[in-house]
CSV table of C-alpha atoms and ligand atoms in Angstrom, one decimal:
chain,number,residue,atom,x,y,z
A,1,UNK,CA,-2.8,-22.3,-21.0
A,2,UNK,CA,0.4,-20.6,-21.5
A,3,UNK,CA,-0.6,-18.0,-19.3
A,4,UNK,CA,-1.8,-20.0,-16.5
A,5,UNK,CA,1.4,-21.7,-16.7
A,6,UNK,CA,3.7,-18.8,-16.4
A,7,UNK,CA,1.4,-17.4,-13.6
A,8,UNK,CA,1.3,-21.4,-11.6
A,9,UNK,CA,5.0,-21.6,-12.2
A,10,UNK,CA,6.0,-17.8,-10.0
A,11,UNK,CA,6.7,-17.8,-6.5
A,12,UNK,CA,4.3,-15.6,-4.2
A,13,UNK,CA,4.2,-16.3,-0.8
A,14,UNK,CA,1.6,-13.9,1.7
A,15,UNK,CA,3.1,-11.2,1.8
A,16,UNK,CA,5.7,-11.7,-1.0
A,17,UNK,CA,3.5,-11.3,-4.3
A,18,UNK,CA,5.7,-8.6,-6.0
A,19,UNK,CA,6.6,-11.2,-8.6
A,20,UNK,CA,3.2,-12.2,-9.6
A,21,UNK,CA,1.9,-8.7,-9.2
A,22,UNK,CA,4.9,-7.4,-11.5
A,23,UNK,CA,3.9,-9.9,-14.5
A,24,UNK,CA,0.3,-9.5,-14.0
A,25,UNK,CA,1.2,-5.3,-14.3
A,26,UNK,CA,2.7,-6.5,-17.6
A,27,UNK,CA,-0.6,-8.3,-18.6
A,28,UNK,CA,-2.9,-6.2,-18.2
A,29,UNK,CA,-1.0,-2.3,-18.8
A,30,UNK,CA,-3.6,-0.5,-21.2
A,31,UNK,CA,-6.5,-2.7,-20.6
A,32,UNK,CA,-7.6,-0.6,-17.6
A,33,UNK,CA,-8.4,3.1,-17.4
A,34,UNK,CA,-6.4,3.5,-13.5
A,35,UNK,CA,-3.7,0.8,-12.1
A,36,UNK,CA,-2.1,0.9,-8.8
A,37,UNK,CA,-0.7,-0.6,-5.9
A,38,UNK,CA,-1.7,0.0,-2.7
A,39,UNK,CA,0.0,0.0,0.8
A,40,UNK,CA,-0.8,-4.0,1.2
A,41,UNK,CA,1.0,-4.4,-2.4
A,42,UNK,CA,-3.2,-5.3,-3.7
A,43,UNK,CA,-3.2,-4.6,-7.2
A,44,UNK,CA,-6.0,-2.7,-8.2
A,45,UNK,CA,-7.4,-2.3,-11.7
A,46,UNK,CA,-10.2,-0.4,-12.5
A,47,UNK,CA,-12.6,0.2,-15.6
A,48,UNK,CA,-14.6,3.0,-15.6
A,49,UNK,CA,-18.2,2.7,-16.7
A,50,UNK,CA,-19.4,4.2,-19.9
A,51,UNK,CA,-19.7,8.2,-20.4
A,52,UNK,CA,-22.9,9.3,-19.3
A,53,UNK,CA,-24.0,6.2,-17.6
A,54,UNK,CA,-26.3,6.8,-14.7
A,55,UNK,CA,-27.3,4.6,-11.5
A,56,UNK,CA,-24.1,2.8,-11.8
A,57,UNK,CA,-23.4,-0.1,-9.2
A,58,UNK,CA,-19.4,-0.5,-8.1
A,59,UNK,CA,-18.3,-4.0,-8.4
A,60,UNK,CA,-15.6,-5.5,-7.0
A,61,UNK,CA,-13.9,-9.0,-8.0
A,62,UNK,CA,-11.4,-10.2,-6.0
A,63,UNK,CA,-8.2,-12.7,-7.1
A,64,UNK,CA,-6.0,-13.8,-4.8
A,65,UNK,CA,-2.4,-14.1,-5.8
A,66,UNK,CA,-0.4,-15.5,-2.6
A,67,UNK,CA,0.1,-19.4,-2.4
A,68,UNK,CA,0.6,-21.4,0.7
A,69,UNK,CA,4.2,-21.3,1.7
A,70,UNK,CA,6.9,-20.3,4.2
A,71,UNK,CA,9.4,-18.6,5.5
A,72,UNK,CA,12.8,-18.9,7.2
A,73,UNK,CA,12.8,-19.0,10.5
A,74,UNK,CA,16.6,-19.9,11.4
A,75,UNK,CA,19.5,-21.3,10.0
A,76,UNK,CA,20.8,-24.0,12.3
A,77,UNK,CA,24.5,-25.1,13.2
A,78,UNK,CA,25.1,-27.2,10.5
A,79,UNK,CA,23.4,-24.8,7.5
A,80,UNK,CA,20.1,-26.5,7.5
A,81,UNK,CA,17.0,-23.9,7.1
A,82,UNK,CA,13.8,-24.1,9.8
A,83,UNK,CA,10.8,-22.6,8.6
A,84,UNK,CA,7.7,-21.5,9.4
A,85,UNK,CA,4.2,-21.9,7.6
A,86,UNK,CA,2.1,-19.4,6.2
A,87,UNK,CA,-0.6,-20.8,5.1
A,88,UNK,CA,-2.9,-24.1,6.0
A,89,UNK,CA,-0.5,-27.4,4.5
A,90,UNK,CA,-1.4,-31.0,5.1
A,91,UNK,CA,1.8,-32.1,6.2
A,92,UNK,CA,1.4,-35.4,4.7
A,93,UNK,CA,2.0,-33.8,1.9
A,94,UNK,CA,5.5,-32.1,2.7
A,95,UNK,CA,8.2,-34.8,2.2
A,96,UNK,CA,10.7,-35.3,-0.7
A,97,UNK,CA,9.7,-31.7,-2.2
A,98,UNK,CA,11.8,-29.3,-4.3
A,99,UNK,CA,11.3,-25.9,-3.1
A,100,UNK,CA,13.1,-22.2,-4.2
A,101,UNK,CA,14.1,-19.3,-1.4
A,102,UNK,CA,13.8,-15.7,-2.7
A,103,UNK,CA,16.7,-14.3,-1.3
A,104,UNK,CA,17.0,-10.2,-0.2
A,105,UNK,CA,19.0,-10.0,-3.5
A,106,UNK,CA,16.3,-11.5,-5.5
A,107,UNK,CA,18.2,-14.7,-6.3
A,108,UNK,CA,16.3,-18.3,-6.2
A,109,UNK,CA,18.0,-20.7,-4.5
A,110,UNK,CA,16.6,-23.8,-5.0
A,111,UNK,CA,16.5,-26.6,-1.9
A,112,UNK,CA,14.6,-29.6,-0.9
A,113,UNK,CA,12.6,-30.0,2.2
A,114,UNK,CA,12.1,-33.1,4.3
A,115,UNK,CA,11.6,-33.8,7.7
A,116,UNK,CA,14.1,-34.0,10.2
A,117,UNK,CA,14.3,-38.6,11.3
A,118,UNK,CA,15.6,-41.5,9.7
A,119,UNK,CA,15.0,-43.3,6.3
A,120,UNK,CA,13.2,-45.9,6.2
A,121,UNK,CA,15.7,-48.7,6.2
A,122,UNK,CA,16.5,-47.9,9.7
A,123,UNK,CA,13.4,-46.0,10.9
A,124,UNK,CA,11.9,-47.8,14.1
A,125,UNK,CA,7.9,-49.1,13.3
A,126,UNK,CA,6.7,-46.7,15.0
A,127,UNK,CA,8.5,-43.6,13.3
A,128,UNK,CA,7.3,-45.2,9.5
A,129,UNK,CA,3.4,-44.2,10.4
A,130,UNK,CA,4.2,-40.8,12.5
A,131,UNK,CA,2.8,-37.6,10.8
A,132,UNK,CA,5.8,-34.9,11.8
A,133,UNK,CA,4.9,-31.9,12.8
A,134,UNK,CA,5.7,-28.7,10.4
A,135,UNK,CA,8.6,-27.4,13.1
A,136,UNK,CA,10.1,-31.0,12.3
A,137,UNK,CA,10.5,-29.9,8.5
A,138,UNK,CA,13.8,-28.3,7.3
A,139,UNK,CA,15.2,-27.1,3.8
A,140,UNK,CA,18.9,-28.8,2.5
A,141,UNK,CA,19.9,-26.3,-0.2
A,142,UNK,CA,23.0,-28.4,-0.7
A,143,UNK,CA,25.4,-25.3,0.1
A,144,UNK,CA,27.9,-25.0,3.0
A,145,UNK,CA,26.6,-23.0,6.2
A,146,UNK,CA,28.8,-19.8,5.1
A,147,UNK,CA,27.1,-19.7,1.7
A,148,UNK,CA,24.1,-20.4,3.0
A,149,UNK,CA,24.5,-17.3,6.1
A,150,UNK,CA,25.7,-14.8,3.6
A,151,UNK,CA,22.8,-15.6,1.2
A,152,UNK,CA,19.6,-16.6,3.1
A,153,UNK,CA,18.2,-14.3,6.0
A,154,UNK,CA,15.2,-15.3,8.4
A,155,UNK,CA,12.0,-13.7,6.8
A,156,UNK,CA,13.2,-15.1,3.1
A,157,UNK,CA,9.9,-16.6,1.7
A,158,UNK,CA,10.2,-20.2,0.7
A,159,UNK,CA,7.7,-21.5,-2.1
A,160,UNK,CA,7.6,-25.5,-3.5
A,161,UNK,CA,8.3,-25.9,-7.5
A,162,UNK,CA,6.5,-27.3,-9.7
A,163,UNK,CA,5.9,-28.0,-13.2
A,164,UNK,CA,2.4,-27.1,-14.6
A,165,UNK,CA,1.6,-29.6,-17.1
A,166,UNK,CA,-1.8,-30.5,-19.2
A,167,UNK,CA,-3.8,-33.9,-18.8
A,168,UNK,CA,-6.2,-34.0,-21.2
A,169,UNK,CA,-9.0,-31.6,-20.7
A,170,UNK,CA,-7.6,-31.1,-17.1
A,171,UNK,CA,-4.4,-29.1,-16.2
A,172,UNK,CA,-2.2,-29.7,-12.5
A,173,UNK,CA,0.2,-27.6,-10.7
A,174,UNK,CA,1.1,-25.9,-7.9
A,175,UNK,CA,-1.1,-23.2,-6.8
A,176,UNK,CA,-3.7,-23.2,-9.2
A,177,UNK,CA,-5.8,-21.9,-5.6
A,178,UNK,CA,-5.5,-19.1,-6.8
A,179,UNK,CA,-3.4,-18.6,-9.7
A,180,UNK,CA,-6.6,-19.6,-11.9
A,181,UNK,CA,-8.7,-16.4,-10.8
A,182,UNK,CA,-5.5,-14.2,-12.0
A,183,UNK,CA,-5.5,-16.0,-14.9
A,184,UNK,CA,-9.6,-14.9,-14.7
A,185,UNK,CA,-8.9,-11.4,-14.2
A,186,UNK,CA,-6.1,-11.2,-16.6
A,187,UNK,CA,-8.4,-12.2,-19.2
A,188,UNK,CA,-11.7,-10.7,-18.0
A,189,UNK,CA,-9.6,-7.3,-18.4
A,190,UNK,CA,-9.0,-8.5,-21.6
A,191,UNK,CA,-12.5,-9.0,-22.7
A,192,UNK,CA,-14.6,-6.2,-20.8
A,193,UNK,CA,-16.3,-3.3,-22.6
A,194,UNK,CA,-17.3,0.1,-20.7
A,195,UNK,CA,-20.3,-0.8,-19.2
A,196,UNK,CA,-23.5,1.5,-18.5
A,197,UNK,CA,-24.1,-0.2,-15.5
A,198,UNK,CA,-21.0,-0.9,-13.5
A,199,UNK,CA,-17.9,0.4,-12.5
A,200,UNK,CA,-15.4,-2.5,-12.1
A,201,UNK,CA,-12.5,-3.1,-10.1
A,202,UNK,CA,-10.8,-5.7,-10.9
A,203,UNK,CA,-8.3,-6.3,-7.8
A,204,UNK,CA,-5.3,-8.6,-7.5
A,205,UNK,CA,-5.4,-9.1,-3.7
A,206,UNK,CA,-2.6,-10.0,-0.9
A,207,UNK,CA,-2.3,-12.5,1.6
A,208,UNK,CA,-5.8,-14.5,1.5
A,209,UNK,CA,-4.1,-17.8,2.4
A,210,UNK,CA,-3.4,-16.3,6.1
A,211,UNK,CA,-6.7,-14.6,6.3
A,212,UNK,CA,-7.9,-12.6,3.5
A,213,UNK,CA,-5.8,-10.0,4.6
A,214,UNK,CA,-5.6,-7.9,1.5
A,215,UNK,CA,-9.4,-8.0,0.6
A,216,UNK,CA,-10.4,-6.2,3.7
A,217,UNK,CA,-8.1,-3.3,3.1
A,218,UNK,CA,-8.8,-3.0,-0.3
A,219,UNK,CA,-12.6,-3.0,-0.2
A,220,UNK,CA,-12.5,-1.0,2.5
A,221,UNK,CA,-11.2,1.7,0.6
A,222,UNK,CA,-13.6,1.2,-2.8
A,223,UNK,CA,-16.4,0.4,-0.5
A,224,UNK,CA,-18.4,-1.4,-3.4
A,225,UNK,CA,-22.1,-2.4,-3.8
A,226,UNK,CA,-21.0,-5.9,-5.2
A,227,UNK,CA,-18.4,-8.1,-4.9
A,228,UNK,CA,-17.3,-11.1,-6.4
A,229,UNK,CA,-14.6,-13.4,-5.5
A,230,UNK,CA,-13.2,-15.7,-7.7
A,231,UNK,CA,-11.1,-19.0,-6.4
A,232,UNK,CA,-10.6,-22.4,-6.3
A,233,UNK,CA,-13.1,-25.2,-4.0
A,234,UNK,CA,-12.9,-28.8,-3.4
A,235,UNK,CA,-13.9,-31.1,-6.0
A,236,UNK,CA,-13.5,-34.4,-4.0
A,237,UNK,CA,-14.6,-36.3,-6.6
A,238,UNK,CA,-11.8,-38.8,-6.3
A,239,UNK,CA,-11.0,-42.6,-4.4
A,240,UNK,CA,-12.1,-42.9,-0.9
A,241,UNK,CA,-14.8,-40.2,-0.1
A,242,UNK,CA,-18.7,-40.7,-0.5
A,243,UNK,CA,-20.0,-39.0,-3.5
A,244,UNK,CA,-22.6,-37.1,-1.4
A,245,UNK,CA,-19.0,-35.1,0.0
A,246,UNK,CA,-18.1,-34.5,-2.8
A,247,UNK,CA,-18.8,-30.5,-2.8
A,248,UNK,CA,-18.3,-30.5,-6.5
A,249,UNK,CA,-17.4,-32.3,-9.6
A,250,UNK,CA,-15.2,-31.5,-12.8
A,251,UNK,CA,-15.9,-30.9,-15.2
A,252,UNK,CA,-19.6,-29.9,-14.8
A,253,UNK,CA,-19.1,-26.4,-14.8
A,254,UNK,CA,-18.3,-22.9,-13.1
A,255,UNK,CA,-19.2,-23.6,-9.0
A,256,UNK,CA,-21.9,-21.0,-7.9
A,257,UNK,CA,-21.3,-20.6,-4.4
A,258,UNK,CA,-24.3,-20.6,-2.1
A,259,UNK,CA,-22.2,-20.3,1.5
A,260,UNK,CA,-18.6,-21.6,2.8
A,261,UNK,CA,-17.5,-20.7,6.3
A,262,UNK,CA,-16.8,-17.4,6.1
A,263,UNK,CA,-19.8,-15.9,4.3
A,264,UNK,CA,-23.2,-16.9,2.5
A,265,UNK,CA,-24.3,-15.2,-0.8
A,266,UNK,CA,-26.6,-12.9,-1.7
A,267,UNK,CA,-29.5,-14.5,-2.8
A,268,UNK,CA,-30.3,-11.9,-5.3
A,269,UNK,CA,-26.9,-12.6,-7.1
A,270,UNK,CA,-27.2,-16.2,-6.5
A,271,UNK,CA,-29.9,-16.2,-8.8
A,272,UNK,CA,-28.6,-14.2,-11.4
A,273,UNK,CA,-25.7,-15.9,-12.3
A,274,UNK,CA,-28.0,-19.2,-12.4
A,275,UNK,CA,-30.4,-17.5,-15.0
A,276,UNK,CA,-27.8,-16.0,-16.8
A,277,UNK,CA,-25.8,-19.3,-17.4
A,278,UNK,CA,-28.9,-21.1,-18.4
A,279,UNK,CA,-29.7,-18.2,-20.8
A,280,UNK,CA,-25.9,-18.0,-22.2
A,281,UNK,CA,-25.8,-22.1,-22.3
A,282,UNK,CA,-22.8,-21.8,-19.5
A,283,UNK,CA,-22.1,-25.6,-17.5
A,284,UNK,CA,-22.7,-24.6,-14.2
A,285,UNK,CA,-23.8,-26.5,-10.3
A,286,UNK,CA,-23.8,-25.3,-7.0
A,287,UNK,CA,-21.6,-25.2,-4.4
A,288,UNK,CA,-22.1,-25.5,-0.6
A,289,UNK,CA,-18.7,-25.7,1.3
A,290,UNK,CA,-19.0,-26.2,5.2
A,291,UNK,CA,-15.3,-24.9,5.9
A,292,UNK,CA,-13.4,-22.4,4.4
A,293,UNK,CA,-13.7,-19.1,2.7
A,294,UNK,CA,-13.1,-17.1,0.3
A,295,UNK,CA,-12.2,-13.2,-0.3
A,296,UNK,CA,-15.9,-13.0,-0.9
A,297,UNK,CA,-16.3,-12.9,3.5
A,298,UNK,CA,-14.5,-10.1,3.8
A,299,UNK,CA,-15.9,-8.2,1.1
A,300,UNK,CA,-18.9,-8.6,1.8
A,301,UNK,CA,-18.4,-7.2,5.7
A,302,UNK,CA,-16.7,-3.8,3.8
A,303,UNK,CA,-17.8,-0.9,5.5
A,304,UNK,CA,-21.6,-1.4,5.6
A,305,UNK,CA,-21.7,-4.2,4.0
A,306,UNK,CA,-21.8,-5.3,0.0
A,307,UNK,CA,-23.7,-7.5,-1.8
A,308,UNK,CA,-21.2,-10.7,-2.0
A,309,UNK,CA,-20.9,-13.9,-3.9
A,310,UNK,CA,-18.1,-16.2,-5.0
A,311,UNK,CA,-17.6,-18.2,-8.3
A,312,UNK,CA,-15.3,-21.4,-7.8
A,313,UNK,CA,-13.0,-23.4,-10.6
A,314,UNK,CA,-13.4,-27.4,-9.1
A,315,UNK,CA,-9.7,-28.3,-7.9
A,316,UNK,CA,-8.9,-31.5,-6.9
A,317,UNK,CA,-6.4,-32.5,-4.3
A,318,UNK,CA,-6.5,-28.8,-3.2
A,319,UNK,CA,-3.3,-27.2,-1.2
A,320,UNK,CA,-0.8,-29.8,-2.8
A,321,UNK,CA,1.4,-29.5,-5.4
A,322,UNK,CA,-0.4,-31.3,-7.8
A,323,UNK,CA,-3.9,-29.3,-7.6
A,324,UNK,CA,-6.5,-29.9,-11.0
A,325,UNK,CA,-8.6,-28.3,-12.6
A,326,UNK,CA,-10.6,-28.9,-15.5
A,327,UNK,CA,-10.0,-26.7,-18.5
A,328,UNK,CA,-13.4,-26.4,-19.4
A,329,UNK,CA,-14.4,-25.5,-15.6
A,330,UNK,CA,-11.9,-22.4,-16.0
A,331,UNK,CA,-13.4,-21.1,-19.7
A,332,UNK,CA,-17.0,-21.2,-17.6
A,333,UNK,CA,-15.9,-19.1,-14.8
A,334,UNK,CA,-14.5,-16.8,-17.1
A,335,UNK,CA,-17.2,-16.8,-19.5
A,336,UNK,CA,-20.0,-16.2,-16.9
A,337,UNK,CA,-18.3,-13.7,-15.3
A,338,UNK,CA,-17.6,-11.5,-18.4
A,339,UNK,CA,-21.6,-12.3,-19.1
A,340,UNK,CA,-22.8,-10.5,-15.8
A,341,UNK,CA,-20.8,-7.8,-16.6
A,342,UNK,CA,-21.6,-7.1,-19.7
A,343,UNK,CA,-25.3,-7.1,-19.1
B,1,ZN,ZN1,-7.7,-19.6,-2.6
């Protein structure tokens, strides 16, 4: 879990990735036959099939490496930073939390963020039950305004910290949506043989969070036959929520998606990876997600279309700072994934 750590632990905001593409550059230098980076800063890997292979299928998997975060938006009177969210945050979740700005110099500067009202000792009743809006929120880097001016700039990306830590057979941290599916491709790279029947990019995409941004200009220009994203999905397995919501469960496996909001899956593939994870012994269920998408929607629109589905690692207590997954969940992703492509 080392890996994952280092990769849960980086700051990446949409549209700031360069840090988490850099390392995962570092990674995976050697295991791939062409690396680069396109205009949108995706990350694109590619292994060609073997010599002499003929009828070969281009396949596509998609990781997402942005987090939900934010970025300056002004630096008030008194030094205190505004900011502005990119990226879906309950903001219930926003108080009391350590965060880092990555400054035009590359410095982290680390802050805390509340929102702007009184403690509780002297809030009035009503203020002690009011959800504040995100414009409400400010960050307190504990510097004087000057430092702060010469330092910080509107547009500096602000990310929350975090210490990725082990539980057992589960692990928590920020960002494991989608820090797990680099940790995925990272490994898959690893792991995967020429084939004779595909030709596999492997792509490190950019700004999914905000509207998987960097997956429609990359598969637009490799225009594959299938695609496969790899993320996180609810597992709301947990206090307070009827089991029959539950979308999935840890611990029971790799999540084979049949349709979130943003696409359904090929039926064809669907039932591929079922057979092949009852054939390889790989713990497995299904998942049907009413809202929300994955890089797999706009894949799957590429061009004239590709044949799309998405494999999910169970997180719990999704877009916080303490999203879970189970350990064993991850290994089955990974494990049916290198499977199918080395059919
Ligand atoms: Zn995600």
């Amino acid at each position: 879990m080392d890996l994952l750590k280092v990769l849960s632990e980086m700051p990446g905001a949409p549209g700031r990735e360069e840090l988490v593409r850099e390392f995962i550059e570092s990674k995976v230098k050697g295991l791939a036959d062409e690396i680069h980076t396109d205009a949108m800063g995706n990350l694109i890997c590619r292994k060609k099939p073997a010599e002499g292979a003929t009828d070969v299928k281009k396949v596509m998997i998609a990781c997402h490496m942005d987090e939900i975060a934010f970025y300056v938006r002004l630096i008030d009177d008194k030094g205190f930073i505004r900011i502005h969210n990119a990226g879906g945050f309950d903001n219930r979740n926003l108080f009391a939390r350590r965060v880092r700005i990555q400054t035009r110099d590359g410095e982290l500067i680390e802050g805390v963020m509340n929102p702007g009202g009184r403690p509780i000792h002297i809030a009035a009743p009503e203020d002690r039950t009011k959800i504040p809006k995100m414009s409400e929120f400010f960050v307190d880097t504990g510097l004087d305004k000057e430092t702060v001016t010469t330092k910080i700039r509107p547009g500096d990306p602000v990310t929350l910290v975090q210490e990725f830590t082990e539980l057992g057979e589960m692990a928590t941290g920020k960002c494991l949506d989608n820090r797990v599916a680099c940790w995925v491709g990272v490994r898959l790279l690893e792991r995967l043989q020429a084939s004779d029947k595909y030709d596999v990019y492997v792509v490190f995409t950019v700004q999914e969070e905000i509207g998987l941004r960097g997956a429609i200009t990359s598969s637009y220009a490799i225009e594959p036959d299938i695609s496969i994203a790899i993320d996180t999905t609810l597992a709301v397995d947990t206090p307070g929520v009827p089991g029959e919501e539950q979308i999935t469960e840890m611990g029971k496996g790799v999540a084979i998606k049949i349709l979130d909001g943003y696409a359904i899956s090929d039926k064809g593939l669907v039932d591929t990876f079922v057979d092949l994870a009852e054939k390889e012994g790989i713990t497995h269920q299904y998942e049907v997600l009413p809202m929300g998408g994955t890089d797999a929607g706009a894949m799957q629109r590429a061009r004239a279309g590709s044949r799309s589905i998405a494999l999910s690692v169970p997180t719990r207590y999704i877009h916080t700072v303490t999203e879970m997954i189970h350990k064993g969940d991850l290994r089955a992703t990974l494990d049916l994934l290198t499977a199918y492509l080395s059919q």
